[in-house]
Short mmCIF file of C-alpha atoms in Angstrom, two decimals:
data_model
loop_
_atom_site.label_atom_id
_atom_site.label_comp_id
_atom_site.label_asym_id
_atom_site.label_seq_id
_atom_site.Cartn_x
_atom_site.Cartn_y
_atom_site.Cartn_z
CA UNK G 17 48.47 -12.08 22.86
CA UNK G 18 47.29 -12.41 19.34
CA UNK G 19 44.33 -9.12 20.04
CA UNK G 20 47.06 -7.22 21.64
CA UNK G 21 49.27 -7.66 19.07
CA UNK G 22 46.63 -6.88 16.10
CA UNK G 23 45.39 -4.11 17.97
CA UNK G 24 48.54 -2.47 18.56
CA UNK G 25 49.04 -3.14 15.20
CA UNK G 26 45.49 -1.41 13.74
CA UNK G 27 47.07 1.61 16.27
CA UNK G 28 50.02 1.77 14.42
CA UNK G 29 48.18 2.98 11.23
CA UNK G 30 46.38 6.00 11.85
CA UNK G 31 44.73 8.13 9.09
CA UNK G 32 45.66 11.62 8.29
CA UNK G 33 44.04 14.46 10.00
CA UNK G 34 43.61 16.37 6.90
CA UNK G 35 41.14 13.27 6.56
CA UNK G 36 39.01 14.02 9.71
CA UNK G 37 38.73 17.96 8.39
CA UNK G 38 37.53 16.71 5.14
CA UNK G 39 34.90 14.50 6.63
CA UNK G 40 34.26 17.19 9.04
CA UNK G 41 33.92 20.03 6.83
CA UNK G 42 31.87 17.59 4.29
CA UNK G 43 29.15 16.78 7.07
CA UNK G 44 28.90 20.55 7.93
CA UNK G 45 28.15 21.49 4.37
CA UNK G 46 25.78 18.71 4.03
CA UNK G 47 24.07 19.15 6.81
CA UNK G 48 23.54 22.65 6.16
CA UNK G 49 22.15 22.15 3.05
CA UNK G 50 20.03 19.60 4.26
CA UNK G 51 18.92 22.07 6.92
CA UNK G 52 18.17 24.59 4.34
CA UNK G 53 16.06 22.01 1.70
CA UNK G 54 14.20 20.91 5.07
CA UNK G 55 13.20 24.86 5.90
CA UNK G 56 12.25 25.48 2.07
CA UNK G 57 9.98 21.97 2.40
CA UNK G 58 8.38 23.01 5.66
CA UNK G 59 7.26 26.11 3.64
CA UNK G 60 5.09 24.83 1.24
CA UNK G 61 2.62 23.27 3.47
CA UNK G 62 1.57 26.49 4.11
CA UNK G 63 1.96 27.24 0.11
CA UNK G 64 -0.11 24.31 -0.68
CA UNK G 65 -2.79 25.74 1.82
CA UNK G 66 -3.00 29.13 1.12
CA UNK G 67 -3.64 27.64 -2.56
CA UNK G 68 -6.26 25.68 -1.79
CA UNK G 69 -8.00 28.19 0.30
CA UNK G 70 -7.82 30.50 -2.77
CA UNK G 71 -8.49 27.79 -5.16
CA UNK G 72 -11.76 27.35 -2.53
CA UNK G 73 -12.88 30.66 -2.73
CA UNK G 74 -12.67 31.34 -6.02
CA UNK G 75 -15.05 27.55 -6.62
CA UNK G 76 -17.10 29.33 -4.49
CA UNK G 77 -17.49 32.64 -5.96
CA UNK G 78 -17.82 30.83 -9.11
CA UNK G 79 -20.69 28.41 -7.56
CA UNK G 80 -22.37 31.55 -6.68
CA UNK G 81 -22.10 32.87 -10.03
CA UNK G 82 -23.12 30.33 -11.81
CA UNK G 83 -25.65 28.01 -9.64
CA UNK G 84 -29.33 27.82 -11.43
CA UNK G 85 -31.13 30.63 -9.82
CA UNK G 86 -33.92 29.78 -7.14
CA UNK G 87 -36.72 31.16 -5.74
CA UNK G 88 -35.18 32.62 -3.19
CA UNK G 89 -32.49 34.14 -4.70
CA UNK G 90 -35.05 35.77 -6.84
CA UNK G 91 -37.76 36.82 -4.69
CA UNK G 92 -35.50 39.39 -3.48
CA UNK G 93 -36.71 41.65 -6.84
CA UNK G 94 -40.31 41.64 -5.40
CA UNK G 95 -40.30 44.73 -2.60
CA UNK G 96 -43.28 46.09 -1.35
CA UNK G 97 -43.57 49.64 -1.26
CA UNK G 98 -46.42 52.33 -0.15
CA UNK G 99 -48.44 49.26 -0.55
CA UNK G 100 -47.89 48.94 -4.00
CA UNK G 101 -45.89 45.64 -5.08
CA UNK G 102 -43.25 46.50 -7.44
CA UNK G 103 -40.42 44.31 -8.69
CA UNK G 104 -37.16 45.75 -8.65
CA UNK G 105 -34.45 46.00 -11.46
CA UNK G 106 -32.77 43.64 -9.74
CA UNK G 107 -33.04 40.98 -12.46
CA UNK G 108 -30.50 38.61 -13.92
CA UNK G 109 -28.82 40.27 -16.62
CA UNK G 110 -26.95 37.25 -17.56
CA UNK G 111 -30.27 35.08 -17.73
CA UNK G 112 -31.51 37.29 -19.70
CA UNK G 113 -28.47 37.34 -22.64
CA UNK G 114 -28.47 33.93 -22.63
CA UNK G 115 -31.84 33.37 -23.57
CA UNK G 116 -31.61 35.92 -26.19
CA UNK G 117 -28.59 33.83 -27.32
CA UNK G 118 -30.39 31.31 -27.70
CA UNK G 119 -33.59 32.41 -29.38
CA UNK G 120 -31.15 33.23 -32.33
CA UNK G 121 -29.47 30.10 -32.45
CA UNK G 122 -32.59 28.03 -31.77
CA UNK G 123 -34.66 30.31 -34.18
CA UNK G 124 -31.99 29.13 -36.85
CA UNK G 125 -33.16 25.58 -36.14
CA UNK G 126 -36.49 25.90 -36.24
CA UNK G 127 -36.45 27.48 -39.70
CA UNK G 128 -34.66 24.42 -41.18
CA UNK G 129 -37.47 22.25 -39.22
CA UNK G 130 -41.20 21.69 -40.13
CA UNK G 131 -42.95 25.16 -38.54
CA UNK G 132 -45.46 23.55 -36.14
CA UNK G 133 -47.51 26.41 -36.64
CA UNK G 134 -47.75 29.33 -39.30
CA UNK G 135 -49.59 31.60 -37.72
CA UNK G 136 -48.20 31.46 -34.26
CA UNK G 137 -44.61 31.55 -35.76
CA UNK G 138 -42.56 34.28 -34.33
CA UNK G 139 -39.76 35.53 -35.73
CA UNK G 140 -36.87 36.80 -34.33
CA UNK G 141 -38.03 40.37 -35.22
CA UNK G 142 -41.24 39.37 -32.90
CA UNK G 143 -39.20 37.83 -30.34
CA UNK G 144 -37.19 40.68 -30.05
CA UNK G 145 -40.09 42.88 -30.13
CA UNK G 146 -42.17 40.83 -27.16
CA UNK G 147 -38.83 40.96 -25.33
CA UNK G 148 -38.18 44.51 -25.39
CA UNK G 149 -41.62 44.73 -23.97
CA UNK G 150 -41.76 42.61 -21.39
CA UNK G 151 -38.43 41.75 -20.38
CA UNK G 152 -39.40 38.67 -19.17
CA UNK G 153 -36.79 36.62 -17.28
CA UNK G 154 -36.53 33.03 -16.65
CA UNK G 155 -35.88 31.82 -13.30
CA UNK G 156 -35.00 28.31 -13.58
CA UNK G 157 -35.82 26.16 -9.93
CA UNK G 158 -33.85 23.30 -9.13
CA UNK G 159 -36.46 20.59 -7.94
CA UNK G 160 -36.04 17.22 -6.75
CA UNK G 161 -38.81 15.23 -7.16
CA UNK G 162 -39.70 12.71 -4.16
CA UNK G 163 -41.84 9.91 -5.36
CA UNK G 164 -44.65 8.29 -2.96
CA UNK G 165 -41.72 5.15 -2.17
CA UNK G 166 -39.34 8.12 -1.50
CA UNK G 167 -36.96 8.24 -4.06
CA UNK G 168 -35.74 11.51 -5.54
CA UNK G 169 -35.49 12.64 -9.06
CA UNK G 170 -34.19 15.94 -9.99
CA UNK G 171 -35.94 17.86 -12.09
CA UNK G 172 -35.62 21.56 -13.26
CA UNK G 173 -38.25 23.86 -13.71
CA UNK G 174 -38.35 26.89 -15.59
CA UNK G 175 -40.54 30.44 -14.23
CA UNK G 176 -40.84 33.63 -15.98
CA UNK G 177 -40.82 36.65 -14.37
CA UNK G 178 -40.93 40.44 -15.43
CA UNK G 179 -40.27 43.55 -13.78
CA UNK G 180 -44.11 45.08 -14.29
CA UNK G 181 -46.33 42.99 -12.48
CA UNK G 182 -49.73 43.58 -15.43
CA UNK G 183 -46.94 42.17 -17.97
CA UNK G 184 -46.45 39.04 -15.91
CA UNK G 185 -50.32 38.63 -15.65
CA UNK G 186 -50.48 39.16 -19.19
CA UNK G 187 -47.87 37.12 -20.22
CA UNK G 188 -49.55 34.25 -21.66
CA UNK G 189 -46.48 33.59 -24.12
CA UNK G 190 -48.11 29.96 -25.38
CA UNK G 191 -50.84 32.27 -26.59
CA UNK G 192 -48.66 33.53 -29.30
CA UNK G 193 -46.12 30.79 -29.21
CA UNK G 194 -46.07 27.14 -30.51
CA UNK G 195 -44.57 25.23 -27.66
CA UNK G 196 -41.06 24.62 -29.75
CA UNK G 197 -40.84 28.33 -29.52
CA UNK G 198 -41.54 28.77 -26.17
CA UNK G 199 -38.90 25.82 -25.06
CA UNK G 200 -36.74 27.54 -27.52
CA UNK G 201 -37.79 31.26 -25.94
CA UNK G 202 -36.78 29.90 -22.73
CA UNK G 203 -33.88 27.84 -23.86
CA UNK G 204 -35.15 24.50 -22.02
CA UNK G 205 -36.69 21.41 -23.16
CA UNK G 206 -40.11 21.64 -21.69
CA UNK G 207 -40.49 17.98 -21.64
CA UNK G 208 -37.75 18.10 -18.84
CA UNK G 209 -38.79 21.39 -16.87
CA UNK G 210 -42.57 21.82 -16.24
CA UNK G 211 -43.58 18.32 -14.86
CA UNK G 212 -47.28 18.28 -13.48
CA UNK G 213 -50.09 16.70 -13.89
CA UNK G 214 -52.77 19.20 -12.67
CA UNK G 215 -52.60 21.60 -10.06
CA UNK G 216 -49.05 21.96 -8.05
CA UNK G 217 -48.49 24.00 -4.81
CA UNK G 218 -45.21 24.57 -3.59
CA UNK G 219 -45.06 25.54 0.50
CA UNK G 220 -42.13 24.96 2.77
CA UNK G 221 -41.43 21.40 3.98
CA UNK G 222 -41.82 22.16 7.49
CA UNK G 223 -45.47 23.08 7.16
CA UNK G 224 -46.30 20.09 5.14
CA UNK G 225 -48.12 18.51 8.29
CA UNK G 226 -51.42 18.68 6.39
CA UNK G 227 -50.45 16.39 4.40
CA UNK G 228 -49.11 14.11 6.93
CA UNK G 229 -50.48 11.47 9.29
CA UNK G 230 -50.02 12.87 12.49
CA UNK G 231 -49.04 9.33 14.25
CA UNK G 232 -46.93 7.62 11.61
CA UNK G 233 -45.40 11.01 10.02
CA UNK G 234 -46.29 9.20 6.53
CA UNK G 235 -47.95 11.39 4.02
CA UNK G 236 -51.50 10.90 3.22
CA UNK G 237 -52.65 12.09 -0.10
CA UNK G 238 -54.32 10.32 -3.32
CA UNK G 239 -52.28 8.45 -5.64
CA UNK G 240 -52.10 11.40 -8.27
CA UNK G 241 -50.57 13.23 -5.63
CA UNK G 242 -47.07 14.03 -6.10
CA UNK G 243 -44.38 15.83 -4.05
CA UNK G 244 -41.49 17.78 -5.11
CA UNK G 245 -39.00 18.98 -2.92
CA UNK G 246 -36.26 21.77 -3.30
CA UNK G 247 -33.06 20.85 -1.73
CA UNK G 248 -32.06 24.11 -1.79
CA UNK G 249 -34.87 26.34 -0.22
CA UNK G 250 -36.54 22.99 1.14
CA UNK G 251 -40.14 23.87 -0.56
CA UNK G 252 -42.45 21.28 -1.39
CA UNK G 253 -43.85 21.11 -4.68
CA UNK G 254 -47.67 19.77 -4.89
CA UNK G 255 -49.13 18.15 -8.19
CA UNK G 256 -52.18 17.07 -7.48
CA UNK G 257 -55.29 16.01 -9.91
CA UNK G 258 -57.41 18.43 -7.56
CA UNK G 259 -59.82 20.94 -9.43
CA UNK G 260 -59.05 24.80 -9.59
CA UNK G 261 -61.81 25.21 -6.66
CA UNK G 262 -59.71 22.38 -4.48
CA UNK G 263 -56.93 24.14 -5.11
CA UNK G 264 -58.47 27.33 -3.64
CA UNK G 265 -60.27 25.79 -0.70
CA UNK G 266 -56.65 24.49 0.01
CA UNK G 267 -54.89 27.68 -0.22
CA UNK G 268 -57.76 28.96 1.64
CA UNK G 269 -56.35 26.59 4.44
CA UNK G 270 -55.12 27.72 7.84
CA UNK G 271 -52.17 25.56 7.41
CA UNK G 272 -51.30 26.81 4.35
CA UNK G 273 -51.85 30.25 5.44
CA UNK G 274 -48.71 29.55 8.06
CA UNK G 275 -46.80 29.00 5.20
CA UNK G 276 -47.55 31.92 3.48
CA UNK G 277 -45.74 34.25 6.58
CA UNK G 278 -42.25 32.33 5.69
CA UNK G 279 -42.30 34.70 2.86
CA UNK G 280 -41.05 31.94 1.00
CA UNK G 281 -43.69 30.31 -0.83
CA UNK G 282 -44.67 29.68 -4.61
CA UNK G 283 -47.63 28.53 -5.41
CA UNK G 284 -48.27 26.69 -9.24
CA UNK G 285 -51.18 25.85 -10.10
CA UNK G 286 -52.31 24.52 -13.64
CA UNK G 287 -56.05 24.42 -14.05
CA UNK G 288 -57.71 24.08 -17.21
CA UNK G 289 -54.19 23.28 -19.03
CA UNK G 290 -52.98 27.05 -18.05
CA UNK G 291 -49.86 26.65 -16.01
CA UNK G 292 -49.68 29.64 -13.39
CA UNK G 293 -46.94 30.20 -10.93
CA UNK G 294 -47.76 32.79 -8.28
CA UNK G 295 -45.39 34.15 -5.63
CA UNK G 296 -46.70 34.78 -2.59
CA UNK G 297 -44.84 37.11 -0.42
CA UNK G 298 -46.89 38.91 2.71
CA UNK G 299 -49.79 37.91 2.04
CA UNK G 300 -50.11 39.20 -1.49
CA UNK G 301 -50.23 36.63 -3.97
CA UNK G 302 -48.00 37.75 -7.61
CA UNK G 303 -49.20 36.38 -10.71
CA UNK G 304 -45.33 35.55 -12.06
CA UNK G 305 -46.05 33.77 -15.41
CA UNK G 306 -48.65 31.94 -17.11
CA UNK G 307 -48.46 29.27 -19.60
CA UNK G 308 -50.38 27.09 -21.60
CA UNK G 309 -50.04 23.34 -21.65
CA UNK G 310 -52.25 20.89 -23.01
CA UNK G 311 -53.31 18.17 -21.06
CA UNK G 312 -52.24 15.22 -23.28
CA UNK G 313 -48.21 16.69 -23.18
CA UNK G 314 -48.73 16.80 -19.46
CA UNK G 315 -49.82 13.09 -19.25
CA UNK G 316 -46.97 11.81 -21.39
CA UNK G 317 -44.92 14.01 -18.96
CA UNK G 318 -45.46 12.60 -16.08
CA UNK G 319 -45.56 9.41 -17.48
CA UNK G 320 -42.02 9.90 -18.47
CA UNK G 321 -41.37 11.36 -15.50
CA UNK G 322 -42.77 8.35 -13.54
CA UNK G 323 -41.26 5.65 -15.32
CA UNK U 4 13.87 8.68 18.52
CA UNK U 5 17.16 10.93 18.17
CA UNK U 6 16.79 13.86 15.64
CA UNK U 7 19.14 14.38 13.24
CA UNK U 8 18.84 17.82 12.36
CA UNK U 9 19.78 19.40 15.96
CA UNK U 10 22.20 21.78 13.86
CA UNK U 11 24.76 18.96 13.73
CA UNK U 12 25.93 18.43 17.35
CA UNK U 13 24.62 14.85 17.04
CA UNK U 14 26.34 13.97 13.95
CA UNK U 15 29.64 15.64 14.75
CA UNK U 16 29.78 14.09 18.00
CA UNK U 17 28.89 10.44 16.13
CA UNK U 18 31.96 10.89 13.67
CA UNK U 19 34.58 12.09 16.08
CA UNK U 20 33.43 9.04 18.42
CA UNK U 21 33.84 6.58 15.28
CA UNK U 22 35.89 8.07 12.98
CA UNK U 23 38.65 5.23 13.93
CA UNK U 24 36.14 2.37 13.97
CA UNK U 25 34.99 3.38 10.52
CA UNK U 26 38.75 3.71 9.64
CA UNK U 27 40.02 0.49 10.65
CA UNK U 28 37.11 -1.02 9.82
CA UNK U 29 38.10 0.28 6.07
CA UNK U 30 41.15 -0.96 6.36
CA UNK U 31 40.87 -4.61 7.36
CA UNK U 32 38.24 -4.83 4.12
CA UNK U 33 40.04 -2.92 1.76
CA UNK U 34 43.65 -3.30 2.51
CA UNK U 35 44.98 -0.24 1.42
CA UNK U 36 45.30 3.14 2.90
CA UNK U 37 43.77 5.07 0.05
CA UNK U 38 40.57 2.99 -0.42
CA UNK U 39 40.38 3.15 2.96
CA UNK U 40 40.14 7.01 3.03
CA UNK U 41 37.45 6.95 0.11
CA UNK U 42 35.30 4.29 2.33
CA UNK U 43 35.60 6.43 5.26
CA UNK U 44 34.53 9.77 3.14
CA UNK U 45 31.61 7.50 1.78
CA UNK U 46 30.55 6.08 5.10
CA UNK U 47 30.13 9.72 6.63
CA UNK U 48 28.65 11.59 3.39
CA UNK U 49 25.80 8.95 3.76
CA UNK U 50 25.58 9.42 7.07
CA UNK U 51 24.51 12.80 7.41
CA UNK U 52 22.43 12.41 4.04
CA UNK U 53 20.65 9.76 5.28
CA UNK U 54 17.03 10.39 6.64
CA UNK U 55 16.89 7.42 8.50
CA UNK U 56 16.07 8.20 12.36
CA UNK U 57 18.47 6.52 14.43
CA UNK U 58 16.96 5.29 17.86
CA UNK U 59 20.23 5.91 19.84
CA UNK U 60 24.23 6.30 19.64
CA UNK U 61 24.23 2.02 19.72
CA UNK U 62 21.86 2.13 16.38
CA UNK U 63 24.14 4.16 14.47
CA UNK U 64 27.33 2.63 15.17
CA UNK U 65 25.43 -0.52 13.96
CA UNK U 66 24.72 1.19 10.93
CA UNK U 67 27.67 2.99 10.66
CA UNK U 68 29.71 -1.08 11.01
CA UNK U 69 26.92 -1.78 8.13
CA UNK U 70 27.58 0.77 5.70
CA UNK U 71 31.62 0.23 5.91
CA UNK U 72 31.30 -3.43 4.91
CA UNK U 73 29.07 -2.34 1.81
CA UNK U 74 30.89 0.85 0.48
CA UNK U 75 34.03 -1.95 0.81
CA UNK U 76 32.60 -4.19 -1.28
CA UNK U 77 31.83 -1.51 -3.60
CA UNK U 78 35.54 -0.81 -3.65
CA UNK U 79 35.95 -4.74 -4.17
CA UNK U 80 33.15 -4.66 -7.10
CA UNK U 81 34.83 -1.36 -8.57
CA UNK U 82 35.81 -1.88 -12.59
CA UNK U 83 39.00 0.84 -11.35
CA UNK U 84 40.09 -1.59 -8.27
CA UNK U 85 40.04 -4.46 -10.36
CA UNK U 86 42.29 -2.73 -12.75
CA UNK U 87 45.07 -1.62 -10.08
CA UNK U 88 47.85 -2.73 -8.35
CA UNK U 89 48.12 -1.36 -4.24
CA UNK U 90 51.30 0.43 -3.83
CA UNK U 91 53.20 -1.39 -1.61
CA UNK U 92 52.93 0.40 1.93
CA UNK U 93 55.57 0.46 4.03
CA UNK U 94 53.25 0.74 7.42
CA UNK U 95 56.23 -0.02 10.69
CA UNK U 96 55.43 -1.66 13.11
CA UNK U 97 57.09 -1.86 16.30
CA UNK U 98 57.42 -5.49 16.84
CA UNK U 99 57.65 -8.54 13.95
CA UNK U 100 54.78 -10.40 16.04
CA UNK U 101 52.56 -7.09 15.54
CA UNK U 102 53.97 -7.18 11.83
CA UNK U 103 52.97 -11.10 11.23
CA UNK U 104 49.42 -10.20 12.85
CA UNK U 105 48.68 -7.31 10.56
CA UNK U 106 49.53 -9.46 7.59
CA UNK U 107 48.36 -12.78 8.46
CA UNK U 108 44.89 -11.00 9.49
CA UNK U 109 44.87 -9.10 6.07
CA UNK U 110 45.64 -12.16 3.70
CA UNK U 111 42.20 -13.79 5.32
CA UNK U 112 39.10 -14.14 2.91
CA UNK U 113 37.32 -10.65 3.48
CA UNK U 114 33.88 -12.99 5.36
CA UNK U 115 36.88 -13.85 7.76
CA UNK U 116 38.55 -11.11 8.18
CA UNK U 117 35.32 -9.20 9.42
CA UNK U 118 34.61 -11.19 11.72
CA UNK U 119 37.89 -11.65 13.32
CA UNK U 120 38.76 -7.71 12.34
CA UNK U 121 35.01 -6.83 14.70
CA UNK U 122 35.51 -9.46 17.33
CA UNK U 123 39.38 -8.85 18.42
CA UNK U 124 39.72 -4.85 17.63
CA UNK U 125 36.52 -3.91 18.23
CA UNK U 126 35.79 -6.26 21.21
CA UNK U 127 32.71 -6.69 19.73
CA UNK U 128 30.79 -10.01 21.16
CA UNK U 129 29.39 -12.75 18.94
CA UNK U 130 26.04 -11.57 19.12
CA UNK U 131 26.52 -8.12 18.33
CA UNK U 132 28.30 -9.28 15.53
CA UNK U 133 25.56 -11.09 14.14
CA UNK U 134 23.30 -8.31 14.91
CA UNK U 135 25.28 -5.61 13.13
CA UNK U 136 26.19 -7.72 10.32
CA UNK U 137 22.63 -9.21 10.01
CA UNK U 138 23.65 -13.07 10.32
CA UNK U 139 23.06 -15.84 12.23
CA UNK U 140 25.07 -15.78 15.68
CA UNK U 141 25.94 -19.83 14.38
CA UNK U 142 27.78 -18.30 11.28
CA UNK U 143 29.15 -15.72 13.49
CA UNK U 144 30.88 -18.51 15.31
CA UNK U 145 31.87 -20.53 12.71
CA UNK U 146 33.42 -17.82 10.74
CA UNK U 147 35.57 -17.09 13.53
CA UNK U 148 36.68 -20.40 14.28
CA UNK U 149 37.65 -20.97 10.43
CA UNK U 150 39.22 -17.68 10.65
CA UNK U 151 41.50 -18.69 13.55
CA UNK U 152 42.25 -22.15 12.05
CA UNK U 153 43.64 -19.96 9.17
CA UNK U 154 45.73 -17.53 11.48
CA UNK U 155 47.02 -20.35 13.34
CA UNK U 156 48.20 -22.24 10.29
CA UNK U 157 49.55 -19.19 8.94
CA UNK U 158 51.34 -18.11 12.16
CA UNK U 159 52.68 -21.35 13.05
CA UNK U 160 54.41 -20.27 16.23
CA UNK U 161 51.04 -19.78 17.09
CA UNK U 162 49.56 -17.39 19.95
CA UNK U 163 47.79 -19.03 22.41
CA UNK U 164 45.03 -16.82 22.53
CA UNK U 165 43.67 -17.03 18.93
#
């Protein structure tokens, strides 16, 4: 009796219609806003995407641009033709500015230092002179070093290369340069670029079997043997304490030969305390730059390098 | 898991199914016509705002219940509502036992008046009760009986049923 009576009562009050339209027509314009605020949110997904696929791209491109140039990349300006080896124009520009950039700047500096050396002092007048010449460019590797226990160190070390092959050859630029100039010439520390201690080979990785035992894969080679590795181009880098004629018995090797036909292989060698890089491409071996170290800056080097 | 954006049929076919509930609902907390209309407004606005996914029709009439009670005690808690008088309302009923009902339900404490307000109009069982409102089934019960001692002392002539 009592619900009857309170519902009947409830029944008696009912709200106005114009009520029910207003909640009506309230939902509707909510809910077609919120329709419209979901579509615009369901669009940027695709916003957010396409932005960081062209954020991607553009990384990339500016990876590319700006990566330290390898061997690879630069072998492509050595083409053989009518059995002549010539080296294409195809030679970093920007490479090239920069280091003159900073044989101005760094030829600042080194007045305002002690001159290590009077006679060899060039001037920016010379350095212009020997670049105009020779156009020499430097090609700066990318080489991580892999100790005998296996751990890496990355190193970078610097090549110069020219278009005109008897330039390259004759390039000796520590025989007119103190080293300060030539780290300054080339715009890198040398203490952090050339590390060997006598004779290095680079050869791809894959061919490095000769230096491997054949059962336990381990690699067998004196203790003043050491190994760098590109990460890029996957060479191996040799420094060994072999003499000049070791080195050219091992060249001379059938192994190393096999190598040679990847078309990818550099071969450094630093006999005597001159520091030669040659590029080997067909066969035909290209004297690429020549430099002068002497053997106590090496030791420290690869002490430091060691430690 | 219902979706909420199926342009609307869902939603229009939840208010014109509970449009009264809500409305009543209103009513027994609030007392007065007008506040009533503002809860009921409220109640819906949220209700298509909301992004909450309702599982089924039973979910959002639970919610729907849930959201009444609160925008009420908004009302309630409202510096305005504090500050006004409700203009006297001259609802008619058809009988004085439907008249002493109405009032003797509406001068309850509000805890009371939900209870009894969900359990006689809306036929609603104890345990959906404590479900919707979120309370123990025990306090469900006891609410309901203090609720009745109240009606029955305020009746006097008493109804049998309550």
């Amino acid at each position: 009796m009592f619900k009857d009576n309170y519902k009947k009562a409830h029944n008696k009050i009912v709200p106005d219609k114009e009520l029910f339209q207003k909640v009506i027509a309230t939902a509707d314009y909510e809910l077609e806003k919120k329709n419209k605020s979901k579509t615009k949110i369901s669009f940027y997904p695709y916003l957010y995407a396409a932005a960081a696929v062209l954020l991607f791209v553009t990384s990339l491109s500016a990876y590319n641009a700006l990566k330290p140039q390898n061997i690879t990349n630069n072998t492509s300006f050595v083409q053989k033709e009518n059995d002549k080896i010539v080296v294409s124009e195809n030679i970093n520009a920007e490479k090239e500015e920069k280091v003159e950039k900073e044989i101005v700047k760094n030829d600042v500096e080194e007045k305002n230092k002690v001159p290590v050396n009077n006679d060899k002092k060039i001037t920016e007048d010379t350095l212009e002179k020997t670049k105009e010449k020779q156009k020499p460019v430097t090609v700066l590797f990318n080489i991580n070093h892999m100790e005998t226990d296996n751990s890496i160190h990355s190193r970078s070390l610097p090549i110069i290369a020219s278009q005109n092959e008897e330039e390259i050859i004759n390039h000796s630029i520590y025989e007119e340069m103190s080293k300060e100039d030539y780290e300054s010439y080339v715009g890198f520390s040398l203490t952090e670029t050339v590390i060997v201690p006598q004779d290095m080979v680079l050869y791809p990785k894959d061919d490095f079997s000769i230096e491997k035992n054949s059962e336990t894969g381990e690699i067998i080679n004196d203790e003043n043997t050491y190994y760098f590795e590109n990460s890029f181009e996957r060479f191996i880098m040799i420094a060994t304490t072999k003499k000049s004629d070791e080195i050219d018995s091992f060249l001379n090797n059938e192994s190393y030969k096999k190598s040679v036909i990847n078309d990818k292989n550099i071969v450094i060698t630093l006999a005597d305390g001159i520091y030669n890089a040659y590029l080997k491409r067909n066969d035909v071996g290209i004297k690429i730059t020549a430099g002068k170290i002497e053997e106590k800056e090496l030791e420290n080097t690869i002490k430091s390098l060691l430690e | 898991m219902h979706e909420t954006n199926c342009a609307g049929v869902w939603e229009h076919t939840i208010i014109e199914k509970y449009f009264d509930m809500v409305y009543h609902l209103a009513l027994s907390q609030t007392k007065d016509k007008h506040h009533a209309d503002d809860v009921v407004q409220e109640v819906f606005l949220r209700f298509v705002k909301t992004d909450k996914p309702f599982n089924d029709e039973e979910h959002a009439k639970a919610w729907l219940i849930r959201v009444t009670i609160n925008c009420s005690k908004n009302v309630f808690n409202n510096s305005w509502f504090k500050k006004t008088e409700p203009l006297s309302e001259d609802i008619v009923f058809e009988t004085k036992e439907e008249s002493d009902v109405y009032y003797a339900v509406a001068e309850l404490p509000v805890k009371y008046r939900t209870v009894i307000h969900l359990f006689y109009y809306e036929d609603l069982s104890v345990s959906q009760i404590a479900e919707y409102l979120k309370i123990k089934q025990s306090t469900v019960k006891s609410q309901l009986h203090r609720g009745r001692e109240l009606l029955k002392s305020k009746l006097k002539e008493g109804f049998s049923d309550v």
